Amino acid sequence: MDEVVKIVNDIKSGNIKPIYFLMGEEPYYIDKLSDYIEKNVLTEEEKGFNQTVLYGRDVSIEDIISTAKRYPMMAERQVVIVKEAQDLTKTIDKLESYAENPMPSTVLVICYKYKTLDKRKKVTKNIAKSGVVYESKKLYENQVGDWIKRVLSGKNYTIDPKASAMLVEFLGTDLSKINNELEKLQIILPQGSAITAKHIEENIGFSKDFNVFELRKAIGEHNQLKAYQIAQYFSDNPKDNPMVVTTSLVFSFFIQLLKYHGLKDRNPKNVAAVLGVNPFFLKDYDVALKNYPMKKVSQIVATLRDIDVKSKGVGANAMSQHDLLKEMLVKVFN
């Protein structure tokens, strides 16, 4: 994120490079930087003749270079943006010669999503020498909560730990999806608001009582009644609660418990770091630790592996989601 801020600040100050190669597994920042350049480098009057958007599936590297070598019309520079450039993976090395001597009056933006260039290659070195090579890395799940807080803080909002956890549980590490949902909430809630689990439930459609997050908590507390109620809700709403996802998240919970059992240093700060969770939720893990001895946790992990295989249709004789959930809970609790 700091690198993104630096790139934006450089552009604002007039330090504009002739090439921006935006690559990596996380498309969110690639889109953000590309959109910023598209909106801000040229004036509205200049864009008509001097801003071109190309798509990797429709053009060749030769087409891109030819466009980049044009002179701007009645403007200091032109902007050429190539979206979905990952479709040009096989021929991307042909940018090497252009990157060695790019047009100073062209701002060429290459959006190379889900892939990266080999930094040892000459094409990458040439681009880095004359322009910017930015790699947008995927965040780990335990980093997304902090990212949500930073994004909201910059817009004068806060978020409760439980609400943040719900977003991560249901949307994973896809920053674009999370940002879209946050923007919906910002339309509804005034600046200065604290986003709560109730806001998530009412405006985004996640149930604050019947979700995987609450299922894990019920299992941790050994609250069988609540766990079976949630399982029934999942069975009634299978499209919104796929078994593969449920199994995966319950599995990760018990893997975390296994790590917790093995820790010698149980200082809350260390525990939160090792488990990759917000310290706010450590009390839930403390409860589960007492309810599930290490030997039992190991057995449950093995059971969940078996359930996961069955949920993918292997050797399950087409068991229903209801039956799989019931089997999972019976083996966890007994």
Coordinates of C-alpha atoms in Angstrom, one line a residue:
M1 CA 0.0 0.0 0.0
D2 CA 2.9 2.4 0.8
E3 CA 4.3 1.8 -2.7
V4 CA 0.9 2.6 -4.2
V5 CA 0.8 5.9 -2.3
K6 CA 4.3 6.8 -3.5
I7 CA 3.4 6.1 -7.1
V8 CA 0.3 8.3 -6.8
N9 CA 2.2 11.1 -5.0
D10 CA 4.9 11.1 -7.7
I11 CA 2.2 11.5 -10.4
K12 CA 0.6 14.3 -8.5
S13 CA 3.9 16.1 -8.2
G14 CA 4.5 15.7 -12.0
N15 CA 7.1 12.9 -11.8
I16 CA 5.3 10.8 -14.4
K17 CA 7.1 7.8 -15.9
P18 CA 6.8 6.7 -19.5
I19 CA 5.9 3.1 -18.5
Y20 CA 3.9 1.6 -15.6
F21 CA 4.0 -2.2 -15.6
L22 CA 1.3 -3.2 -13.0
M23 CA 1.4 -6.9 -12.3
G24 CA 0.6 -9.5 -9.6
E25 CA -1.9 -11.8 -8.0
E26 CA -4.1 -9.1 -6.4
P27 CA -6.0 -7.1 -9.1
Y28 CA -7.3 -4.5 -6.7
Y29 CA -4.3 -2.1 -6.6
I30 CA -3.6 -2.7 -10.3
D31 CA -7.1 -1.4 -11.1
K32 CA -6.8 1.5 -8.6
L33 CA -3.5 2.7 -10.1
S34 CA -4.7 2.2 -13.7
D35 CA -8.0 4.1 -12.9
Y36 CA -6.0 6.9 -11.2
I37 CA -3.8 7.4 -14.2
E38 CA -6.8 7.2 -16.6
K39 CA -8.6 9.9 -14.7
N40 CA -5.8 12.3 -13.7
V41 CA -2.9 12.4 -16.0
L42 CA -4.7 14.2 -18.8
T43 CA -7.3 16.9 -18.7
E44 CA -10.9 16.2 -20.0
E45 CA -10.1 18.2 -23.1
E46 CA -6.9 16.3 -23.8
K47 CA -8.4 12.8 -23.3
G48 CA -10.5 12.7 -26.6
F49 CA -7.4 12.6 -28.8
N50 CA -4.7 11.4 -26.5
Q51 CA -6.1 8.6 -24.3
T52 CA -6.3 5.1 -25.7
V53 CA -7.5 2.0 -23.9
L54 CA -6.6 -1.4 -25.4
Y55 CA -7.3 -4.9 -24.4
G56 CA -4.7 -7.7 -24.4
R57 CA -7.0 -10.2 -26.2
D58 CA -7.6 -7.8 -29.1
V59 CA -4.1 -6.5 -29.8
S60 CA -0.5 -7.6 -30.3
I61 CA 2.6 -6.2 -28.7
E62 CA 3.4 -4.7 -32.1
D63 CA 0.0 -2.8 -32.0
I64 CA 0.8 -1.5 -28.5
I65 CA 4.2 -0.3 -29.5
S66 CA 2.9 1.4 -32.6
T67 CA 0.2 3.2 -30.6
A68 CA 2.8 4.2 -27.9
K69 CA 5.1 5.7 -30.5
R70 CA 2.5 8.2 -31.7
Y71 CA 2.9 11.8 -30.9
P72 CA 0.2 13.5 -28.7
M73 CA -2.2 16.0 -30.4
M74 CA -2.3 19.5 -28.8
A75 CA -1.1 18.1 -25.5
E76 CA 2.1 17.4 -23.6
R77 CA 1.6 13.7 -23.5
Q78 CA -0.7 10.8 -24.5
V79 CA -1.8 7.9 -22.2
V80 CA -2.1 4.3 -23.5
I81 CA -3.6 1.8 -21.1
V82 CA -3.5 -1.9 -21.9
K83 CA -6.0 -3.8 -19.8
E84 CA -6.0 -7.6 -19.4
A85 CA -2.4 -7.7 -20.7
Q86 CA -1.9 -11.2 -19.2
D87 CA -3.5 -12.4 -22.4
L88 CA -0.2 -11.4 -24.1
T89 CA 2.0 -13.5 -21.8
K90 CA 3.6 -15.5 -24.7
T91 CA 4.8 -12.4 -26.5
I92 CA 5.3 -9.9 -23.6
D93 CA 9.1 -10.1 -24.0
K94 CA 8.7 -8.1 -27.2
L95 CA 8.3 -5.0 -25.1
E96 CA 12.0 -5.2 -24.3
S97 CA 13.2 -2.9 -27.2
Y98 CA 10.5 -0.3 -26.6
A99 CA 11.2 -0.3 -22.8
E100 CA 14.9 0.4 -23.6
N101 CA 13.9 3.6 -25.4
P102 CA 10.3 4.6 -24.6
M103 CA 8.6 7.6 -26.0
P104 CA 9.0 10.4 -23.4
S105 CA 5.6 11.9 -24.4
T106 CA 3.7 8.6 -23.9
V107 CA 2.5 7.2 -20.6
L108 CA 2.1 3.4 -21.3
V109 CA 0.2 1.5 -18.6
I110 CA 0.3 -2.3 -18.7
C111 CA -2.2 -4.1 -16.5
Y112 CA -0.8 -7.6 -16.1
K113 CA -3.1 -9.3 -13.7
Y114 CA -2.6 -12.6 -11.8
K115 CA 0.9 -13.0 -13.3
T116 CA 4.3 -11.6 -12.8
L117 CA 7.3 -10.9 -15.0
D118 CA 10.6 -12.7 -14.2
K119 CA 12.6 -9.9 -12.6
R120 CA 15.8 -11.4 -14.0
K121 CA 14.7 -10.9 -17.6
K122 CA 15.9 -8.0 -19.7
V123 CA 12.4 -6.8 -20.5
T124 CA 11.7 -6.4 -16.7
K125 CA 15.0 -4.7 -16.1
N126 CA 14.5 -2.3 -19.0
I127 CA 11.0 -1.4 -17.8
A128 CA 12.2 -0.8 -14.2
K129 CA 15.1 1.4 -15.5
S130 CA 12.9 3.7 -17.5
G131 CA 9.6 3.3 -15.7
V132 CA 7.8 1.6 -12.8
V133 CA 7.4 -2.1 -12.2
Y134 CA 4.8 -2.6 -9.5
E135 CA 3.9 -6.0 -8.1
S136 CA 0.5 -6.3 -6.3
K137 CA 0.8 -9.2 -3.9
K138 CA -2.2 -11.2 -2.5
L139 CA -2.8 -10.5 1.2
Y140 CA -2.9 -13.3 3.6
E141 CA -6.3 -13.8 5.3
N142 CA -4.9 -12.5 8.7
Q143 CA -3.8 -9.3 6.9
V144 CA -7.1 -8.4 5.4
G145 CA -8.7 -7.2 8.7
D146 CA -5.9 -4.5 9.1
W147 CA -6.4 -3.5 5.4
I148 CA -10.1 -3.0 6.0
K149 CA -9.4 -0.8 9.0
R150 CA -6.8 1.3 7.0
V151 CA -9.1 1.8 4.1
L152 CA -12.0 2.8 6.3
S153 CA -9.9 5.0 8.5
G154 CA -8.8 7.0 5.4
K155 CA -12.5 7.7 4.8
N156 CA -13.3 8.6 8.4
Y157 CA -15.0 5.3 9.3
T158 CA -14.3 2.6 11.8
I159 CA -15.3 -1.1 12.0
D160 CA -16.0 -3.5 14.8
P161 CA -13.7 -6.6 14.9
K162 CA -16.7 -8.9 14.4
A163 CA -18.0 -7.0 11.4
S164 CA -14.5 -7.1 9.9
A165 CA -14.2 -10.8 10.5
M166 CA -17.6 -11.5 8.9
L167 CA -16.4 -9.7 5.7
V168 CA -13.3 -11.8 5.6
E169 CA -15.1 -15.0 6.4
F170 CA -17.6 -14.5 3.5
L171 CA -15.5 -12.7 0.9
G172 CA -12.1 -14.2 1.6
T173 CA -9.1 -12.1 0.5
D174 CA -10.6 -10.6 -2.6
L175 CA -10.0 -6.9 -1.9
S176 CA -12.1 -5.8 -4.8
K177 CA -15.2 -7.6 -3.5
I178 CA -14.6 -6.3 0.0
N179 CA -14.1 -2.8 -1.2
N180 CA -17.4 -2.9 -3.2
E181 CA -19.3 -3.9 -0.1
L182 CA -17.6 -1.3 2.0
E183 CA -18.5 1.4 -0.6
K184 CA -22.2 0.3 -0.3
L185 CA -22.1 0.9 3.4
Q186 CA -20.4 4.3 3.0
I187 CA -23.3 5.4 0.8
I188 CA -25.8 4.5 3.6
L189 CA -23.8 5.5 6.7
P190 CA -22.5 9.0 7.4
Q191 CA -18.8 9.7 7.9
G192 CA -17.6 9.0 11.4
S193 CA -19.8 5.9 11.7
A194 CA -18.6 2.6 13.2
I195 CA -19.6 -0.3 11.0
T196 CA -21.1 -3.1 13.1
A197 CA -22.1 -6.7 12.5
K198 CA -25.7 -5.5 12.4
H199 CA -24.9 -3.2 9.5
I200 CA -23.2 -6.1 7.6
E201 CA -26.3 -8.3 8.1
E202 CA -28.9 -5.6 7.2
N203 CA -27.1 -4.1 4.2
I204 CA -24.9 -6.9 2.7
G205 CA -27.0 -9.9 3.4
F206 CA -24.9 -11.9 5.8
S207 CA -26.6 -13.4 8.8
K208 CA -24.9 -12.3 12.0
D209 CA -26.3 -15.4 13.8
F210 CA -26.1 -18.1 11.1
N211 CA -22.7 -18.0 9.4
V212 CA -19.5 -20.0 9.5
F213 CA -18.0 -17.6 12.0
E214 CA -20.8 -18.3 14.5
L215 CA -20.7 -22.0 13.7
R216 CA -17.0 -22.1 14.7
K217 CA -17.8 -20.2 17.8
A218 CA -20.6 -22.6 18.7
I219 CA -18.3 -25.6 18.1
G220 CA -15.6 -24.0 20.2
E221 CA -18.0 -23.4 23.1
H222 CA -19.3 -27.0 22.7
N223 CA -22.8 -25.5 22.2
Q224 CA -24.4 -28.4 20.3
L225 CA -27.8 -26.8 20.1
K226 CA -26.6 -23.7 18.4
A227 CA -24.2 -25.6 16.1
Y228 CA -27.0 -27.9 14.9
Q229 CA -29.3 -24.9 14.3
I230 CA -26.7 -23.2 12.1
A231 CA -26.1 -26.5 10.3
Q232 CA -29.8 -26.7 9.6
Y233 CA -29.8 -23.1 8.3
F234 CA -26.9 -24.0 6.0
S235 CA -28.8 -27.1 4.7
D236 CA -31.8 -24.9 3.9
N237 CA -29.6 -22.3 2.1
P238 CA -26.9 -24.5 0.4
K239 CA -26.1 -22.0 -2.4
D240 CA -25.1 -19.3 0.2
N241 CA -23.3 -21.8 2.4
P242 CA -21.4 -24.3 0.2
M243 CA -20.1 -27.3 2.1
V244 CA -16.6 -27.0 0.8
V245 CA -16.3 -23.5 2.2
T246 CA -17.8 -24.6 5.6
T247 CA -15.5 -27.6 5.9
S248 CA -12.4 -25.5 5.0
L249 CA -13.1 -22.8 7.6
V250 CA -13.9 -25.2 10.4
F251 CA -10.8 -27.1 9.5
S252 CA -8.7 -24.0 9.7
F253 CA -10.2 -23.3 13.1
F254 CA -9.0 -26.6 14.5
I255 CA -5.6 -26.2 12.8
Q256 CA -5.3 -23.0 14.7
L257 CA -6.3 -24.8 17.9
L258 CA -3.6 -27.4 17.2
K259 CA -1.0 -24.6 16.9
Y260 CA -2.3 -23.0 20.2
H261 CA -1.9 -26.3 22.0
G262 CA 1.7 -26.4 20.9
L263 CA 2.6 -22.9 22.0
K264 CA 4.9 -22.4 24.9
D265 CA 4.6 -18.6 24.9
R266 CA 0.9 -17.9 25.4
N267 CA 1.3 -14.2 25.7
P268 CA -1.9 -12.9 24.0
K269 CA 0.1 -10.8 21.5
N270 CA 2.2 -13.8 20.5
V271 CA -0.9 -16.1 20.3
A272 CA -2.7 -13.7 18.0
A273 CA 0.3 -13.4 15.8
V274 CA 0.9 -17.2 15.5
L275 CA -2.8 -18.0 14.9
G276 CA -3.2 -15.0 12.6
V277 CA -6.3 -13.7 14.3
N278 CA -7.5 -10.4 15.8
P279 CA -6.7 -10.3 19.6
F280 CA -10.4 -9.5 20.1
F281 CA -11.3 -13.1 19.3
L282 CA -8.7 -14.8 21.5
K283 CA -11.3 -15.4 24.2
D284 CA -13.1 -17.7 21.8
Y285 CA -9.9 -19.7 21.2
D286 CA -9.3 -19.9 25.0
V287 CA -12.7 -21.4 25.5
A288 CA -12.2 -23.9 22.7
L289 CA -8.7 -24.9 24.0
K290 CA -10.3 -26.0 27.3
N291 CA -13.1 -27.9 25.5
Y292 CA -10.8 -29.8 23.0
P293 CA -7.6 -31.4 24.3
M294 CA -4.8 -31.8 21.8
K295 CA -5.5 -35.4 21.1
K296 CA -9.2 -34.7 20.4
V297 CA -8.2 -31.8 18.1
S298 CA -5.9 -34.1 16.1
Q299 CA -8.7 -36.6 15.7
I300 CA -11.1 -33.8 14.5
V301 CA -8.6 -32.6 11.9
A302 CA -8.4 -36.1 10.5
T303 CA -12.2 -36.3 10.5
L304 CA -12.6 -33.0 8.7
R305 CA -10.2 -34.1 6.0
D306 CA -12.5 -37.1 5.4
I307 CA -15.6 -34.8 5.3
D308 CA -13.8 -32.5 2.9
V309 CA -13.2 -35.3 0.5
K310 CA -16.8 -36.5 0.7
S311 CA -18.1 -32.9 0.2
K312 CA -16.2 -33.0 -3.1
G313 CA -18.1 -36.1 -4.2
V314 CA -15.4 -38.7 -3.5
G315 CA -16.7 -41.9 -2.0
A316 CA -19.7 -40.2 -0.4
N317 CA -22.4 -42.0 -2.4
A318 CA -23.9 -38.6 -3.1
M319 CA -24.5 -37.7 0.5
S320 CA -26.6 -34.5 1.0
Q321 CA -25.1 -31.4 2.5
H322 CA -27.5 -32.0 5.5
D323 CA -26.0 -35.4 6.1
L324 CA -22.5 -34.3 5.7
L325 CA -23.0 -31.4 8.2
K326 CA -24.6 -33.8 10.6
E327 CA -21.8 -36.3 10.3
M328 CA -19.2 -33.5 10.8
L329 CA -20.9 -32.3 14.0
V330 CA -21.5 -35.7 15.4
K331 CA -17.8 -36.6 15.0
V332 CA -16.6 -33.2 16.4
F333 CA -18.8 -33.4 19.5
N334 CA -18.4 -37.1 20.3

